[in-house]
Short mmCIF file of C-alpha atoms in Angstrom, two decimals:
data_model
loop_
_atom_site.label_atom_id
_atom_site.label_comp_id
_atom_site.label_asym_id
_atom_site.label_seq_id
_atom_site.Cartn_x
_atom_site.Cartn_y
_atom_site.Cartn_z
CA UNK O 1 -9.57 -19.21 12.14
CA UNK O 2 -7.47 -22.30 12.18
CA UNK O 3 -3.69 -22.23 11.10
CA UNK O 4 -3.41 -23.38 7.67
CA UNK O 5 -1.72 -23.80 3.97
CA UNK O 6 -4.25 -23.10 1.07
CA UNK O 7 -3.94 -22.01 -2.00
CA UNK O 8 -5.59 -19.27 -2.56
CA UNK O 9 -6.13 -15.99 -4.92
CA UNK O 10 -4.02 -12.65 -3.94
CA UNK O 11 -7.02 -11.04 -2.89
CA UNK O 12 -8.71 -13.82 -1.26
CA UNK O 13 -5.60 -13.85 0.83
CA UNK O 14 -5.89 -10.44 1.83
CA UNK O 15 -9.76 -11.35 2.82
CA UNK O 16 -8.50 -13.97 4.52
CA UNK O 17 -5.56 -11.31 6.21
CA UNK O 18 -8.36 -9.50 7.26
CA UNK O 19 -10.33 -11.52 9.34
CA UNK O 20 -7.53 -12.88 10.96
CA UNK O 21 -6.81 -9.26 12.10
CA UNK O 22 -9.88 -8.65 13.51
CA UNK O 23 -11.98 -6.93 10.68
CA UNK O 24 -15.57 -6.45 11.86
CA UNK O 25 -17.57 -4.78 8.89
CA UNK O 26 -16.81 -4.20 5.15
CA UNK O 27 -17.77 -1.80 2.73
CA UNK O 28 -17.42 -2.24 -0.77
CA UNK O 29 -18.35 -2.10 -4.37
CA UNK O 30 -17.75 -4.34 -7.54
CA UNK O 31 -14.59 -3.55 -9.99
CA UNK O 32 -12.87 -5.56 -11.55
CA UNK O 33 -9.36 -6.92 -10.69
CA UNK O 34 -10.37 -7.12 -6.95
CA UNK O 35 -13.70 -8.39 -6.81
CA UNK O 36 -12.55 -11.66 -4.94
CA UNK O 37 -12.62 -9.54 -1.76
CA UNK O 38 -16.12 -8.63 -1.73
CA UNK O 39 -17.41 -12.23 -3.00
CA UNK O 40 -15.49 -13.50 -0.79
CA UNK O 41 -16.38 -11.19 2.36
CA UNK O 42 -19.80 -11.30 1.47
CA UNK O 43 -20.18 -14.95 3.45
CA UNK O 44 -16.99 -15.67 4.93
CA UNK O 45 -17.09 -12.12 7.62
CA UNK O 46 -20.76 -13.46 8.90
CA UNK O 47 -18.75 -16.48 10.69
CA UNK O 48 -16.25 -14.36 12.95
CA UNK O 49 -19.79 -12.39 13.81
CA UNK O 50 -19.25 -9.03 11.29
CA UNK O 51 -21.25 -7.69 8.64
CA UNK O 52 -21.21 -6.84 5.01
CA UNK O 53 -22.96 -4.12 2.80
CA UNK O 54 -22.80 -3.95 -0.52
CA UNK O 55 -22.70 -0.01 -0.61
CA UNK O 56 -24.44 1.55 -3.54
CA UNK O 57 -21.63 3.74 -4.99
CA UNK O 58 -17.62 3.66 -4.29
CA UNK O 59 -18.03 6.90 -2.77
CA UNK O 60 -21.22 5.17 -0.12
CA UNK O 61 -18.58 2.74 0.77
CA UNK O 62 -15.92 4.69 1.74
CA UNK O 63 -17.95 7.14 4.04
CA UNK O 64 -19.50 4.04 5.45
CA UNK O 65 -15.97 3.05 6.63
CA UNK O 66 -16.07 6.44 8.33
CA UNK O 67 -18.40 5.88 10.20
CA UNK O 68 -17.46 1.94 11.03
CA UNK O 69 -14.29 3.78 12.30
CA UNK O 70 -15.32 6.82 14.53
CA UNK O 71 -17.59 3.85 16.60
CA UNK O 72 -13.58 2.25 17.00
CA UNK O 73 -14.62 -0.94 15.11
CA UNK O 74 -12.11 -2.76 12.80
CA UNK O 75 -13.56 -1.75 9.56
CA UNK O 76 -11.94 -2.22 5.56
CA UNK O 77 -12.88 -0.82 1.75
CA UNK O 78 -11.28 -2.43 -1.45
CA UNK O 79 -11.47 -1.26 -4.79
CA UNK O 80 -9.56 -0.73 -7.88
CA UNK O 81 -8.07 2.37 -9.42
CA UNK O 82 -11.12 4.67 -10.87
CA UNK O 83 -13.06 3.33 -7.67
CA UNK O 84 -10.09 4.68 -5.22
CA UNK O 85 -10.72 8.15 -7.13
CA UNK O 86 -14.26 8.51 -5.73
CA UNK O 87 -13.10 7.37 -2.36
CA UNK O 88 -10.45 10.37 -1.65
CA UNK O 89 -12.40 12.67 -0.22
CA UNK O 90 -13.83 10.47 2.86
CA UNK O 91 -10.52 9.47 3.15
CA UNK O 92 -9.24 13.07 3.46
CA UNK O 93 -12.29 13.28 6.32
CA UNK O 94 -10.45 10.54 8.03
CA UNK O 95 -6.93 11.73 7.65
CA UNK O 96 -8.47 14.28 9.39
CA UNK O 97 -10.56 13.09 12.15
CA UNK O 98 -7.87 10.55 13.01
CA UNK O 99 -9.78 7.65 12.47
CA UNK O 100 -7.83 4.01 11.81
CA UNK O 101 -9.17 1.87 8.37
CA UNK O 102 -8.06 -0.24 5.87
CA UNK O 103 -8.36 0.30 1.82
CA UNK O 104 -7.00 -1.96 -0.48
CA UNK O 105 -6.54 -1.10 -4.09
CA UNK O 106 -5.67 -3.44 -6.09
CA UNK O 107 -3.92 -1.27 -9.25
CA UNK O 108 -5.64 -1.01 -12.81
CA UNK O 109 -4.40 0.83 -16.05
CA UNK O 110 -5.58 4.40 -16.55
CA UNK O 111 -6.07 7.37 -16.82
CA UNK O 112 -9.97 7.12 -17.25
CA UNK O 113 -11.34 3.61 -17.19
CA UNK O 114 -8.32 2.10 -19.01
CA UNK O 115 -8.35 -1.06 -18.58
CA UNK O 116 -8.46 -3.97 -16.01
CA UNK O 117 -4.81 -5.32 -16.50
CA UNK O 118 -2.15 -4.78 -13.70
CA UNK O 119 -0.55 -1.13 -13.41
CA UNK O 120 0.95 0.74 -11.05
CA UNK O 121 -0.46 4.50 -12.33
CA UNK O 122 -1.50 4.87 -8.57
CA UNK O 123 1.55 5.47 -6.98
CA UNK O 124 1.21 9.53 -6.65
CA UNK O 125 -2.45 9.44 -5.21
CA UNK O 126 -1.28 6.23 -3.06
CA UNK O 127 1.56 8.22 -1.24
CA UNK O 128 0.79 11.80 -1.29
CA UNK O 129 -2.57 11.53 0.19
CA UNK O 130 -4.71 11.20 -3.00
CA UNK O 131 -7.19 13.75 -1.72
CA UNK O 132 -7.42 17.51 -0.48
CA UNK O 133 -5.08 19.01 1.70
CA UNK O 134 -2.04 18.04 3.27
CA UNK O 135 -2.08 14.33 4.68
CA UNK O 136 -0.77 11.02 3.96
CA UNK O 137 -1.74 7.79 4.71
CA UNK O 138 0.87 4.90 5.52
CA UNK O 139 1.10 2.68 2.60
CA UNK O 140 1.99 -0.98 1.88
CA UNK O 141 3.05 -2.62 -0.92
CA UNK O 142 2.73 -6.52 -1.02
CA UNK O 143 4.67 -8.75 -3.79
CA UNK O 144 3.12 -12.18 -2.73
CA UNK O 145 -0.12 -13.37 -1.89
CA UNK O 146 1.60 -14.48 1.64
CA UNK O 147 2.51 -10.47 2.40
CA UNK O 148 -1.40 -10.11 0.82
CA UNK O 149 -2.11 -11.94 4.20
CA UNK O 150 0.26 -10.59 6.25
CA UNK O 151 0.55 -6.97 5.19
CA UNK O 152 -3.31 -6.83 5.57
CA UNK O 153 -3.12 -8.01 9.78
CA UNK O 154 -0.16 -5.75 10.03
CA UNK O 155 -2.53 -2.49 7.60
CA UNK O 156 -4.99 -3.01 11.31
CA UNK O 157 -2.36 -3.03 13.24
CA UNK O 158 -0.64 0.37 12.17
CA UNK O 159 -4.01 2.08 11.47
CA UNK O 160 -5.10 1.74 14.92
CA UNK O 161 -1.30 2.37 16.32
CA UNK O 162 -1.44 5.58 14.45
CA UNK O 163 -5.19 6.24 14.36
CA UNK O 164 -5.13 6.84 10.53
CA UNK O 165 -6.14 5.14 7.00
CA UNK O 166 -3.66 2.40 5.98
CA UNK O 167 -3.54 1.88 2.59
CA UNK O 168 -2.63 -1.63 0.97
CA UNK O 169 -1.47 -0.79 -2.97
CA UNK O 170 -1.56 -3.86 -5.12
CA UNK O 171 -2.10 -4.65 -8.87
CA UNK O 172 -4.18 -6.48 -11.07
CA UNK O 173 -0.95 -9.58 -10.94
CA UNK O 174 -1.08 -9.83 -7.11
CA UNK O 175 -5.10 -9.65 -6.83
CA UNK O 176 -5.37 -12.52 -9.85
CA UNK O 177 -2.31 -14.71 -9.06
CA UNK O 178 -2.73 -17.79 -6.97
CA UNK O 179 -0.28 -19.07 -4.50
CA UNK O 180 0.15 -21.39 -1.12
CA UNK O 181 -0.34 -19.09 1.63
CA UNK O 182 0.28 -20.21 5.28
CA UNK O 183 -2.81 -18.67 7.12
CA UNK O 184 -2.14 -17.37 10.68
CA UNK O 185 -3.59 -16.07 13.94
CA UNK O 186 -2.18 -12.96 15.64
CA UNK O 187 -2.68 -11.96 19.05
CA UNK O 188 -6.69 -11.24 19.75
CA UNK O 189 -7.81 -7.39 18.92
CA UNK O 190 -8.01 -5.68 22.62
CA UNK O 191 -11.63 -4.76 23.70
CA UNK O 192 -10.54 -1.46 24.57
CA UNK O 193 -8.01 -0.52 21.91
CA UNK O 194 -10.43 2.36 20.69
CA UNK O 195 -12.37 3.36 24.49
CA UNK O 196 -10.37 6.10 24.95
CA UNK O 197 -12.10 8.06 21.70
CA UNK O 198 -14.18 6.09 20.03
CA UNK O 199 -17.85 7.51 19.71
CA UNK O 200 -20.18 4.93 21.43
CA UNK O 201 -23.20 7.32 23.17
CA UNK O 202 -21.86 9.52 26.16
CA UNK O 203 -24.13 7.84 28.79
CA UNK O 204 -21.72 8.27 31.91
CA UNK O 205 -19.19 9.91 29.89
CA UNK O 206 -18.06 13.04 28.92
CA UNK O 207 -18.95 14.03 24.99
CA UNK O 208 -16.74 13.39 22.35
CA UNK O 209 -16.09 14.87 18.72
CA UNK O 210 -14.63 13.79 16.27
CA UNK O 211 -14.14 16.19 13.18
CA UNK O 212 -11.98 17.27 10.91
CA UNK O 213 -13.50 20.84 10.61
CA UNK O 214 -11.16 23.40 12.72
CA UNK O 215 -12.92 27.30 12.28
CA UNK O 216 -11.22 28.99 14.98
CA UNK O 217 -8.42 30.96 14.60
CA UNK O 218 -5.31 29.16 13.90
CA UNK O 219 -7.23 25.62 15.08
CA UNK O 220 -6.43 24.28 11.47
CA UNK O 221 -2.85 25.22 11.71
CA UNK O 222 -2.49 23.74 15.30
CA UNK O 223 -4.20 20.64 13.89
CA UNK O 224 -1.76 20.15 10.87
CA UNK O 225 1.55 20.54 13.18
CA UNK O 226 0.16 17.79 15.20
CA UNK O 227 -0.59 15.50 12.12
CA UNK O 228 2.51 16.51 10.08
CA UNK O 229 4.21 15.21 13.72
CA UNK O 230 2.70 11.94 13.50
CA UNK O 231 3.18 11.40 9.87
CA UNK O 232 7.33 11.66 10.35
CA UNK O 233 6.70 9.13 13.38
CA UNK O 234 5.53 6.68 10.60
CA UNK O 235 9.13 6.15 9.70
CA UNK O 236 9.72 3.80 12.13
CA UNK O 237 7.69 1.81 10.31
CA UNK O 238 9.89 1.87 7.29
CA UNK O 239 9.60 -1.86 5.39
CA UNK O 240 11.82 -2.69 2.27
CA UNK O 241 13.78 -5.76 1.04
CA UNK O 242 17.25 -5.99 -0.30
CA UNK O 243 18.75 -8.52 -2.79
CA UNK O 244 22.59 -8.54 -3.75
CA UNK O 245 22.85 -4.48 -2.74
CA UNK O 246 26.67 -5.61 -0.68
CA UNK O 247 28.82 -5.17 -3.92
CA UNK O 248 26.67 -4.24 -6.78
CA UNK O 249 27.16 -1.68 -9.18
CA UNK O 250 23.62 -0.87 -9.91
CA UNK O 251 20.53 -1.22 -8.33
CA UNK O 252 17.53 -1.66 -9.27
CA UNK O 253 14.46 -0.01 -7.35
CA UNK O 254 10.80 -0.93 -7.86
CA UNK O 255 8.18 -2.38 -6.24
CA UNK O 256 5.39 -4.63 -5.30
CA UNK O 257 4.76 -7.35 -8.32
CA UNK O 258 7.16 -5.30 -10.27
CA UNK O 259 9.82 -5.60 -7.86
CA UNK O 260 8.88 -8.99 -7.53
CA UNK O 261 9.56 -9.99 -11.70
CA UNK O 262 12.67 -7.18 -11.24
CA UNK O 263 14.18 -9.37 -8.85
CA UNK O 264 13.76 -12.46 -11.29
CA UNK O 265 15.99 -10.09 -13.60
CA UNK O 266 18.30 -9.31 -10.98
CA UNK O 267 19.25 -12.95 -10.14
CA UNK O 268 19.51 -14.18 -13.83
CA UNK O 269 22.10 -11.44 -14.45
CA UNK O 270 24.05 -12.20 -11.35
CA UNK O 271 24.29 -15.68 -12.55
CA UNK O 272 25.79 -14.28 -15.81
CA UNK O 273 28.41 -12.03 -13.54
CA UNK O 274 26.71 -8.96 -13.60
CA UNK O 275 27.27 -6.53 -10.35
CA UNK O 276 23.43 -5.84 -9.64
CA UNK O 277 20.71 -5.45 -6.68
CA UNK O 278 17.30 -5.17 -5.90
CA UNK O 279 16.04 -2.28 -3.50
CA UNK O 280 12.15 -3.13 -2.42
CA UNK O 281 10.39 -0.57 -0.98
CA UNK O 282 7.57 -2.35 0.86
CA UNK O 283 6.49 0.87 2.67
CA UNK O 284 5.86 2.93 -0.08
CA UNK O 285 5.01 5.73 2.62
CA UNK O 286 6.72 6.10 4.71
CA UNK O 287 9.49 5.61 2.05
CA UNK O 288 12.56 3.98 2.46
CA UNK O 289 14.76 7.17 1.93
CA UNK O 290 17.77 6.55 4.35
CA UNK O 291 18.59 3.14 2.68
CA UNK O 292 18.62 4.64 -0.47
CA UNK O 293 20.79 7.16 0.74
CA UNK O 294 23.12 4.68 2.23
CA UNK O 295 23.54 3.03 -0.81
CA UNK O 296 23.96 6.19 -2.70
CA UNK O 297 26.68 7.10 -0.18
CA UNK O 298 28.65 4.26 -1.23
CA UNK O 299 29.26 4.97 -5.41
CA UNK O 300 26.38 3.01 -6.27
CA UNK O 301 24.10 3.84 -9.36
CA UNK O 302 20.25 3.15 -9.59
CA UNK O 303 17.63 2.29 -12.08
CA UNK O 304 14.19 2.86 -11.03
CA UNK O 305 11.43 0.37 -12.55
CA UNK O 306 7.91 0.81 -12.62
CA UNK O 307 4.82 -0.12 -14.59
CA UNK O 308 4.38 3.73 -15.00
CA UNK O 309 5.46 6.16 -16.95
CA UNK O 310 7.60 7.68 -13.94
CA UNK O 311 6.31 8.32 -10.32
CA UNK O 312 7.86 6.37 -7.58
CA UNK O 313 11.45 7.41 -9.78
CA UNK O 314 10.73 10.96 -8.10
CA UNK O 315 11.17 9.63 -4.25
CA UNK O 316 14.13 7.46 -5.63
CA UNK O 317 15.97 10.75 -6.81
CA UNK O 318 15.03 12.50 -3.70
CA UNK O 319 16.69 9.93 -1.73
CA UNK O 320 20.29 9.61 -3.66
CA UNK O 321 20.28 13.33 -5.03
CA UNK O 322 23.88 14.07 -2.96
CA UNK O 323 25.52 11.34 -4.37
CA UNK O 324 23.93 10.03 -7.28
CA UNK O 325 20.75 10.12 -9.66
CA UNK O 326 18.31 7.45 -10.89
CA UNK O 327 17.51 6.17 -14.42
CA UNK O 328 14.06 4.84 -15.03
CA UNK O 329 12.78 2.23 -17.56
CA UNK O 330 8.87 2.65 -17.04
CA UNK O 331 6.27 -0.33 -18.87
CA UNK O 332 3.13 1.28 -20.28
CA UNK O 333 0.17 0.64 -18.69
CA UNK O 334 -1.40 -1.71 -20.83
CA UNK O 335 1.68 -4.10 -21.69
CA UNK O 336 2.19 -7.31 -19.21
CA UNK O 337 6.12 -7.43 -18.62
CA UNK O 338 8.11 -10.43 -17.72
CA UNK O 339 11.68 -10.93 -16.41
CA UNK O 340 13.32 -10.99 -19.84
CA UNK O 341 12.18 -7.23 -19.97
CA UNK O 342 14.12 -6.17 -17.64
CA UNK O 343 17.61 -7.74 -18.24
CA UNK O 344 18.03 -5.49 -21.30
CA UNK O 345 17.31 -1.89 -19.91
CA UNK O 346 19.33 -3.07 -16.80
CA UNK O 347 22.57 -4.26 -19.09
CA UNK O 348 21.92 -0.91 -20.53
CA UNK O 349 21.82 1.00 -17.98
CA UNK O 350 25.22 -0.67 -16.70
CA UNK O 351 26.48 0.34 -20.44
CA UNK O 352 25.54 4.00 -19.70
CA UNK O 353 22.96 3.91 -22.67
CA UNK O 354 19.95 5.82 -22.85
CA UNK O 355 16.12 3.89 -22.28
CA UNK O 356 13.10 3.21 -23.77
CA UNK O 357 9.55 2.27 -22.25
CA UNK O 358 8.40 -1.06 -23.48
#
């Protein structure tokens, strides 16, 4: 793929992301905000020599990627919100078989079918595994349709550093939107990245087994300690962005396209002489908890945005709980918010007055 400016969709540019990274097969299923990827996947991953199946069911698609993964090939799933639901429990399986893959969700309004405007309702199943039992998957959280692209190489790169599920959370806004985006090549994908356990026939080989069923006694537990080991290795990988955080008096946490129109908020009010920043988490797991802290540390008060009715407020208040506490203005699923939303519950906020979802 040749280096390039386009303009181009939020999820074509995460296509796009991708194939640049190496991504061999996809699996997917139509729902609406993210059906770019498929249409687009469905041609465009025949030229770099990969293949495409348009899986009968969200739940087909996401045990296909299973199985793409335990033969070590660079394999990704998209959907949208009641499509990720059906999708958890292959995901659990590989959690726990320790098998790298990409999913992209691009964020709908809920519960139930709601509707197929931008939300961000997903944030609980997103970061606390979203399935059964006790697993996480590292999660990204692009504003642009440039981190589309980018976060998408990087999703391949940490799921095969860490041999699990990478999970790219976006919204209807971010899938829909169009924007340049300067296309890229990274490094080639090694041959061998996945010889060392990937299941390929054990002619001249010892077997292999990969499984996420442990019956002996205290296999499971063993099993657990070892993931629960890798997950807090994740935070290395810690992403966020900070805006104006040196000397302000509040700031403002939320992320993704929210963050994004927050930030528009954030910079209008500074122009009017308001003390406020922007926080960014951009790894929504591992979560940005020390810089939170550090801010926290230093008198600062928070207001935590979302286009919720309260989830990602919960890690905020973990974070600052020895120093400080969060407010939260949430926008109900279902309402499209723009920056002049925000500057009022943030002068608010600053006042010490109480909120209101809009």
């Amino acid at each position: 793929m040749s280096q390039e400016r386009i303009f181009i969709k939020g999820n074509e540019a995460v296509a796009r992301g991708a194939l640049a990274a190496g991504c061999k097969c996809y699996f997917g299923y139509p729902i609406t905000p993210q059906n770019e990827i498929p249409e687009f996947m469905s041609s465009a991953i025949f030229e770099v020599g990969g293949q495409f199946v348009q899986a009968e069911s969200e739940v087909a698609a996401a045990n296909m990627l299973l199985g793409a993964a335990a033969a070590g090939v660079r394999a990704m799933t998209s959907s949208s919100s009641p499509g990720m639901s059906l999708k958890q429990e292959a995901i659990s399986y590989m959690a726990g078989s320790e098998l790298p893959a990409v999913i992209v969700n691009m964020n709908r309004g809920g519960p139930g079918l709601g509707d197929i405007g931008p939300a961000q309702g997903d944030y609980y199943q997103a970061t606390r595994g979203g399935g059964h039992g006790d697993y996480r998957t590292l999660v990204l959280a692009p504003a642009t349709c440039q981190e589309g692209y980018d976060m998408t190489i990087l999703a391949f790169d940490l799921a095969y550093k860490y041999r699990n599920p990478v999970l790219i959370l976006g919204d209807a806004i971010l899938g829909q939107m169009k924007e340049p985006v300067a296309t890229w090549q990274p490094k080639p994908v090694a041959a061998d990245e996945a010889a060392d356990w990937c299941l390929t026939g054990a002619k001249g080989r010892e077997k292999r087994l990969l499984k996420s069923l442990y019956l002996d006694e205290g296999a499971l537990a063993g099993h657990n300690r070892r993931l629960q080991a890798k997950y807090k290795s994740m935070e290395a990988e810690v992403r966020f962005e900070e805006f104006q955080t040196a000397d302000a008096e509040l700031v403002v946490v939320a992320y993704g396209s929210i963050g994004r129109i927050a930030k528009s908020a954030v910079r209008s009010l500074r122009k009017a002489g308001h003390k406020v920043g922007l926080l960014r988490p951009i790894t929504l797991y591992p979560f940005p908890s020390a810089a939170l802290a550090a801010l926290a540390a230093t008198g600062k008060r928070f207001l935590t945005v979302e286009h919720n009715l309260g989830q990602m407020v919960d890690d905020v208040r973990l974070a600052v709980r020895r120093h400080a506490d969060s407010e939260f203005f949430g926008v109900m699923p279902g309402n499209l918010p723009v920056p002049d939303d925000f500057e009022g519950p943030i002068l608010k906020t600053l006042a010490g007055e109480s909120l209101e979802a809009c």
